[in-house]
Amino acid sequence: MTSFIIAIDGFSSTGKSSFAQMIAKRMNFVYVDSGAIYRLVTLNALQQDLFKDGSIDQNLLKDSLESIDVSYEIKNSKSEICLNGVNVEKRIRMIDVADHVSLIASFGFVRDWVNDKLRKSVLGMNVVMDGRDIGTTVFPNAQLKIFMTADPQIRAQRRVAQLAASGSNPSFDEVYKNILERDYFDSHREVSPLKQAADAIVLDNSHMTMEQQMDWIMSIMREKFNFTFDEA
Ligand code: CDP
């Protein structure tokens, strides 16, 4: 069976991963969070003390990739990412990782390493994957591409609430600044920048609930791809 791929790209904190997880559950697809792997590489570099004044030696970073083993642990029916056997799902969401991840994700050799893992991990499966370049670079032939955006102030409020729920409490200003910086960096880097694929459908969810988003995508899946769903 050919696999069906839903690629969700877009700006930071637009709710891509929550949306992707709900889609995966409703449609029985596998969910893959590509950003988590960039965050994991960043955490590993922080743990190895590779950053010096905000920059990093690329040879040391390259070497560090060889010592990374990525695996997943299923917890409450969600998969959580592990770095060399240690569950780091919460740790990689913290602000120190967020502050360094865009630099790490700007290196072509890191992107090749991550993309190889992403493509191999989902062979033959129905997948919903979120990130910055899934529809443009990782799976340019994805059947459905969605590009998510939302007002940056609303995104920062959502991210603060999400971080508070997992026990970390950065200020609104700190989170807002990080979001704007990452948007800029991700959209302007040389290798595989965040860019809307020509055939992507834009979803601005500034004033949408999760239920409205689900209705929106389910009607696309029904009307465009003849998918059928059990009623929720
Ligand atoms: O959760 P949020 O949308 O803020 O970010 P994420 O999906 O966890 O990704 C973290 C960072 O990884 C992004 O700011 C990008 O710099 C990078 N990333 C990327 O370059 N390409 C991807 N496919 C996914 C993430």
Short mmCIF file of C-alpha atoms and ligand atoms in Angstrom, two decimals:
data_model
loop_
_atom_site.label_atom_id
_atom_site.label_comp_id
_atom_site.label_asym_id
_atom_site.label_seq_id
_atom_site.Cartn_x
_atom_site.Cartn_y
_atom_site.Cartn_z
CA MET A 1 0.00 0.00 0.00
CA THR A 2 1.31 3.45 -0.83
CA SER A 3 1.62 5.59 2.22
CA PHE A 4 -0.33 8.82 2.70
CA ILE A 5 1.67 11.73 4.05
CA ILE A 6 0.27 14.86 5.64
CA ALA A 7 3.03 17.49 5.93
CA ILE A 8 2.41 20.31 8.39
CA ASP A 9 4.82 23.22 8.27
CA GLY A 10 4.65 26.69 9.67
CA PHE A 11 5.78 29.24 12.17
CA SER A 12 6.89 28.42 15.69
CA SER A 13 4.13 27.80 18.27
CA THR A 14 1.26 27.75 15.82
CA GLY A 15 0.06 24.52 17.39
CA LYS A 16 1.41 22.25 14.68
CA SER A 17 2.21 19.39 17.02
CA SER A 18 -1.10 19.45 18.92
CA PHE A 19 -2.95 19.52 15.62
CA ALA A 20 -0.79 16.75 14.15
CA GLN A 21 -1.34 14.58 17.24
CA MET A 22 -5.11 14.99 17.01
CA ILE A 23 -5.06 14.16 13.31
CA ALA A 24 -2.96 11.05 13.99
CA LYS A 25 -5.39 9.86 16.64
CA ARG A 26 -8.54 10.54 14.59
CA MET A 27 -7.19 9.07 11.36
CA ASN A 28 -5.03 6.35 12.84
CA PHE A 29 -1.85 7.80 11.30
CA VAL A 30 1.62 7.77 12.84
CA TYR A 31 2.67 11.17 14.22
CA VAL A 32 6.28 12.32 13.83
CA ASP A 33 7.57 15.54 15.43
CA SER A 34 10.62 16.51 13.34
CA GLY A 35 11.39 19.51 15.58
CA ALA A 36 11.92 17.15 18.52
CA ILE A 37 14.94 15.66 16.76
CA TYR A 38 16.49 19.12 16.18
CA ARG A 39 15.82 19.88 19.83
CA LEU A 40 17.43 16.58 20.88
CA VAL A 41 20.59 17.35 18.87
CA THR A 42 20.64 20.78 20.54
CA LEU A 43 20.24 19.32 24.03
CA ASN A 44 23.06 16.89 23.34
CA ALA A 45 25.30 19.81 22.27
CA LEU A 46 24.37 21.73 25.44
CA GLN A 47 25.13 18.70 27.59
CA GLN A 48 28.51 18.34 25.88
CA ASP A 49 29.14 22.04 26.44
CA LEU A 50 29.74 22.72 22.75
CA PHE A 51 28.38 26.29 22.62
CA LYS A 52 30.86 29.11 23.11
CA ASP A 53 29.38 32.62 23.25
CA GLY A 54 26.36 31.55 21.23
CA SER A 55 28.35 29.89 18.44
CA ILE A 56 29.50 26.33 17.93
CA ASP A 57 32.43 24.48 16.37
CA GLN A 58 30.94 22.60 13.43
CA ASN A 59 33.48 19.76 13.58
CA LEU A 60 32.67 19.08 17.21
CA LEU A 61 28.96 19.21 16.39
CA LYS A 62 29.49 16.77 13.52
CA ASP A 63 31.34 14.36 15.84
CA SER A 64 28.61 14.69 18.47
CA LEU A 65 26.02 13.33 16.00
CA GLU A 66 27.82 9.99 15.99
CA SER A 67 27.21 9.49 19.68
CA ILE A 68 23.45 10.14 19.45
CA ASP A 69 20.95 7.35 19.62
CA VAL A 70 17.32 8.42 19.11
CA SER A 71 14.55 6.16 20.36
CA TYR A 72 10.95 6.52 21.51
CA GLU A 73 9.04 5.43 24.60
CA ILE A 74 5.26 5.08 24.57
CA LYS A 75 3.67 6.87 27.54
CA ASN A 76 -0.10 7.39 27.89
CA SER A 77 -0.38 6.30 24.25
CA LYS A 78 1.93 9.11 23.11
CA SER A 79 5.46 8.55 21.91
CA GLU A 80 8.13 10.41 23.85
CA ILE A 81 11.63 10.97 22.53
CA CYS A 82 14.73 9.52 24.22
CA LEU A 83 18.36 10.59 23.89
CA ASN A 84 20.70 7.63 24.42
CA GLY A 85 17.95 5.82 26.30
CA VAL A 86 16.94 8.75 28.55
CA ASN A 87 13.46 10.23 28.08
CA VAL A 88 14.01 13.93 27.26
CA GLU A 89 10.54 14.80 25.95
CA LYS A 90 10.03 17.56 28.57
CA ARG A 91 13.64 18.66 28.79
CA ILE A 92 13.87 19.50 25.06
CA ARG A 93 10.94 21.96 25.36
CA MET A 94 12.79 24.19 27.84
CA ILE A 95 13.87 27.69 26.93
CA ASP A 96 17.65 27.01 26.83
CA VAL A 97 17.07 24.43 24.11
CA ALA A 98 14.63 26.76 22.28
CA ASP A 99 17.24 29.53 22.40
CA HIS A 100 19.91 27.41 20.64
CA VAL A 101 17.90 25.15 18.33
CA SER A 102 17.60 27.44 15.30
CA LEU A 103 21.38 27.71 15.04
CA ILE A 104 21.74 23.93 15.16
CA ALA A 105 18.96 23.51 12.57
CA SER A 106 20.72 25.89 10.18
CA PHE A 107 23.60 23.48 9.42
CA GLY A 108 23.18 21.41 6.25
CA PHE A 109 24.92 18.36 7.72
CA VAL A 110 22.55 18.36 10.72
CA ARG A 111 19.54 18.65 8.40
CA ASP A 112 20.79 15.74 6.23
CA TRP A 113 21.29 13.60 9.34
CA VAL A 114 17.79 14.41 10.65
CA ASN A 115 16.09 14.00 7.25
CA ASP A 116 17.64 10.59 6.77
CA LYS A 117 16.24 9.48 10.15
CA LEU A 118 12.82 10.94 9.36
CA ARG A 119 12.49 9.28 5.95
CA LYS A 120 13.70 5.87 7.18
CA SER A 121 11.47 5.85 10.24
CA VAL A 122 8.18 6.07 8.33
CA LEU A 123 8.66 3.90 5.23
CA GLY A 124 5.30 2.58 4.00
CA MET A 125 3.25 4.17 6.80
CA ASN A 126 0.43 6.70 6.82
CA VAL A 127 2.07 9.63 8.53
CA VAL A 128 1.42 13.12 9.79
CA MET A 129 4.70 14.96 10.29
CA ASP A 130 5.23 18.54 11.45
CA GLY A 131 8.18 20.87 11.07
CA ARG A 132 9.54 23.66 8.89
CA ASP A 133 10.45 21.96 5.61
CA ILE A 134 8.43 18.74 5.51
CA GLY A 135 6.37 19.69 2.46
CA THR A 136 9.26 21.43 0.70
CA THR A 137 12.26 19.16 1.38
CA VAL A 138 11.61 16.05 3.46
CA PHE A 139 8.48 14.86 1.61
CA PRO A 140 7.99 17.09 -1.43
CA ASN A 141 5.48 14.54 -2.78
CA ALA A 142 3.29 14.54 0.34
CA GLN A 143 -0.36 14.20 -0.69
CA LEU A 144 -1.53 16.97 1.67
CA LYS A 145 0.55 19.98 2.72
CA ILE A 146 -0.63 22.46 5.32
CA PHE A 147 1.14 25.70 6.20
CA MET A 148 0.19 27.03 9.64
CA THR A 149 0.38 30.59 10.81
CA ALA A 150 -1.14 32.71 13.60
CA ASP A 151 -0.72 36.09 15.23
CA PRO A 152 2.63 36.07 17.14
CA GLN A 153 1.12 37.52 20.36
CA ILE A 154 -1.47 34.74 20.41
CA ARG A 155 1.24 32.16 19.73
CA ALA A 156 3.32 33.44 22.65
CA GLN A 157 0.30 33.30 25.00
CA ARG A 158 -0.37 29.71 23.97
CA ARG A 159 3.28 28.72 24.45
CA VAL A 160 3.47 30.32 27.92
CA ALA A 161 0.36 28.37 28.96
CA GLN A 162 1.81 25.14 27.56
CA LEU A 163 5.14 25.63 29.36
CA ALA A 164 3.38 26.51 32.62
CA ALA A 165 1.39 23.27 32.37
CA SER A 166 4.64 21.32 32.17
CA GLY A 167 6.13 23.14 35.14
CA SER A 168 8.42 25.74 33.58
CA ASN A 169 7.56 29.42 33.88
CA PRO A 170 9.39 31.76 31.50
CA SER A 171 7.94 35.27 31.15
CA PHE A 172 5.66 36.27 28.27
CA ASP A 173 8.34 38.68 26.96
CA GLU A 174 11.02 35.99 26.96
CA VAL A 175 8.81 33.56 25.05
CA TYR A 176 7.55 36.25 22.63
CA LYS A 177 11.13 37.29 21.85
CA ASN A 178 12.20 33.69 21.29
CA ILE A 179 9.28 33.11 18.91
CA LEU A 180 10.07 36.21 16.81
CA GLU A 181 13.77 35.37 16.71
CA ARG A 182 13.19 31.77 15.66
CA ASP A 183 10.65 32.80 12.99
CA TYR A 184 13.22 35.19 11.56
CA PHE A 185 16.13 32.76 11.75
CA ASP A 186 14.11 29.81 10.39
CA SER A 187 12.81 31.85 7.44
CA HIS A 188 16.16 33.41 6.54
CA ARG A 189 18.64 30.55 6.90
CA GLU A 190 20.40 29.43 3.74
CA VAL A 191 19.67 25.71 3.91
CA SER A 192 16.06 24.64 3.60
CA PRO A 193 14.43 27.74 5.10
CA LEU A 194 10.87 27.81 6.40
CA LYS A 195 8.86 28.56 3.30
CA GLN A 196 5.34 27.79 2.21
CA ALA A 197 5.29 25.04 -0.44
CA ALA A 198 3.58 26.22 -3.65
CA ASP A 199 0.93 23.51 -3.25
CA ALA A 200 0.36 23.96 0.52
CA ILE A 201 -2.99 25.06 1.96
CA VAL A 202 -2.64 27.92 4.46
CA LEU A 203 -4.30 27.60 7.86
CA ASP A 204 -4.36 30.76 10.00
CA ASN A 205 -5.66 29.49 13.33
CA SER A 206 -5.39 32.74 15.35
CA HIS A 207 -9.11 32.59 16.08
CA MET A 208 -9.89 28.92 15.63
CA THR A 209 -10.54 26.22 18.19
CA MET A 210 -9.01 22.76 17.88
CA GLU A 211 -12.46 21.38 16.98
CA GLN A 212 -12.79 23.88 14.14
CA GLN A 213 -9.34 22.89 12.87
CA MET A 214 -10.30 19.22 12.96
CA ASP A 215 -13.56 19.88 11.06
CA TRP A 216 -11.52 21.84 8.52
CA ILE A 217 -9.03 19.05 7.82
CA MET A 218 -11.57 16.26 7.94
CA SER A 219 -13.64 17.93 5.27
CA ILE A 220 -10.52 18.23 3.09
CA MET A 221 -9.72 14.54 3.64
CA ARG A 222 -13.30 13.58 2.79
CA GLU A 223 -13.82 15.83 -0.19
CA LYS A 224 -10.40 15.80 -1.79
CA PHE A 225 -9.16 12.32 -0.92
CA ASN A 226 -12.37 10.33 -0.31
CA PHE A 227 -11.29 9.30 3.21
CA THR A 228 -14.06 7.94 5.41
CA PHE A 229 -14.12 8.34 9.21
CA ASP A 230 -16.06 6.72 12.01
CA GLU A 231 -18.14 9.41 13.68
CA ALA A 232 -16.31 10.67 16.83
O1 CDP B 1 7.34 23.79 18.75
P1 CDP B 1 7.87 24.81 17.82
O2 CDP B 1 6.99 25.00 16.61
O3 CDP B 1 8.23 26.09 18.45
O4 CDP B 1 9.25 24.28 17.27
P2 CDP B 1 9.67 22.80 16.92
O5 CDP B 1 8.77 22.22 15.86
O6 CDP B 1 9.85 22.03 18.15
O7 CDP B 1 11.09 23.07 16.23
C1 CDP B 1 12.14 23.66 16.94
C2 CDP B 1 13.12 24.30 15.97
O8 CDP B 1 13.71 23.27 15.14
C3 CDP B 1 12.55 25.30 14.97
O9 CDP B 1 12.55 26.63 15.46
C4 CDP B 1 13.51 25.18 13.79
O10 CDP B 1 14.66 25.97 13.98
C5 CDP B 1 13.94 23.74 13.83
N1 CDP B 1 13.23 22.87 12.86
C6 CDP B 1 13.65 22.88 11.55
O11 CDP B 1 14.52 23.64 11.18
N2 CDP B 1 13.08 22.03 10.65
C7 CDP B 1 12.10 21.19 11.02
N3 CDP B 1 11.58 20.34 10.11
C8 CDP B 1 11.64 21.19 12.36
C9 CDP B 1 12.21 22.06 13.26
#
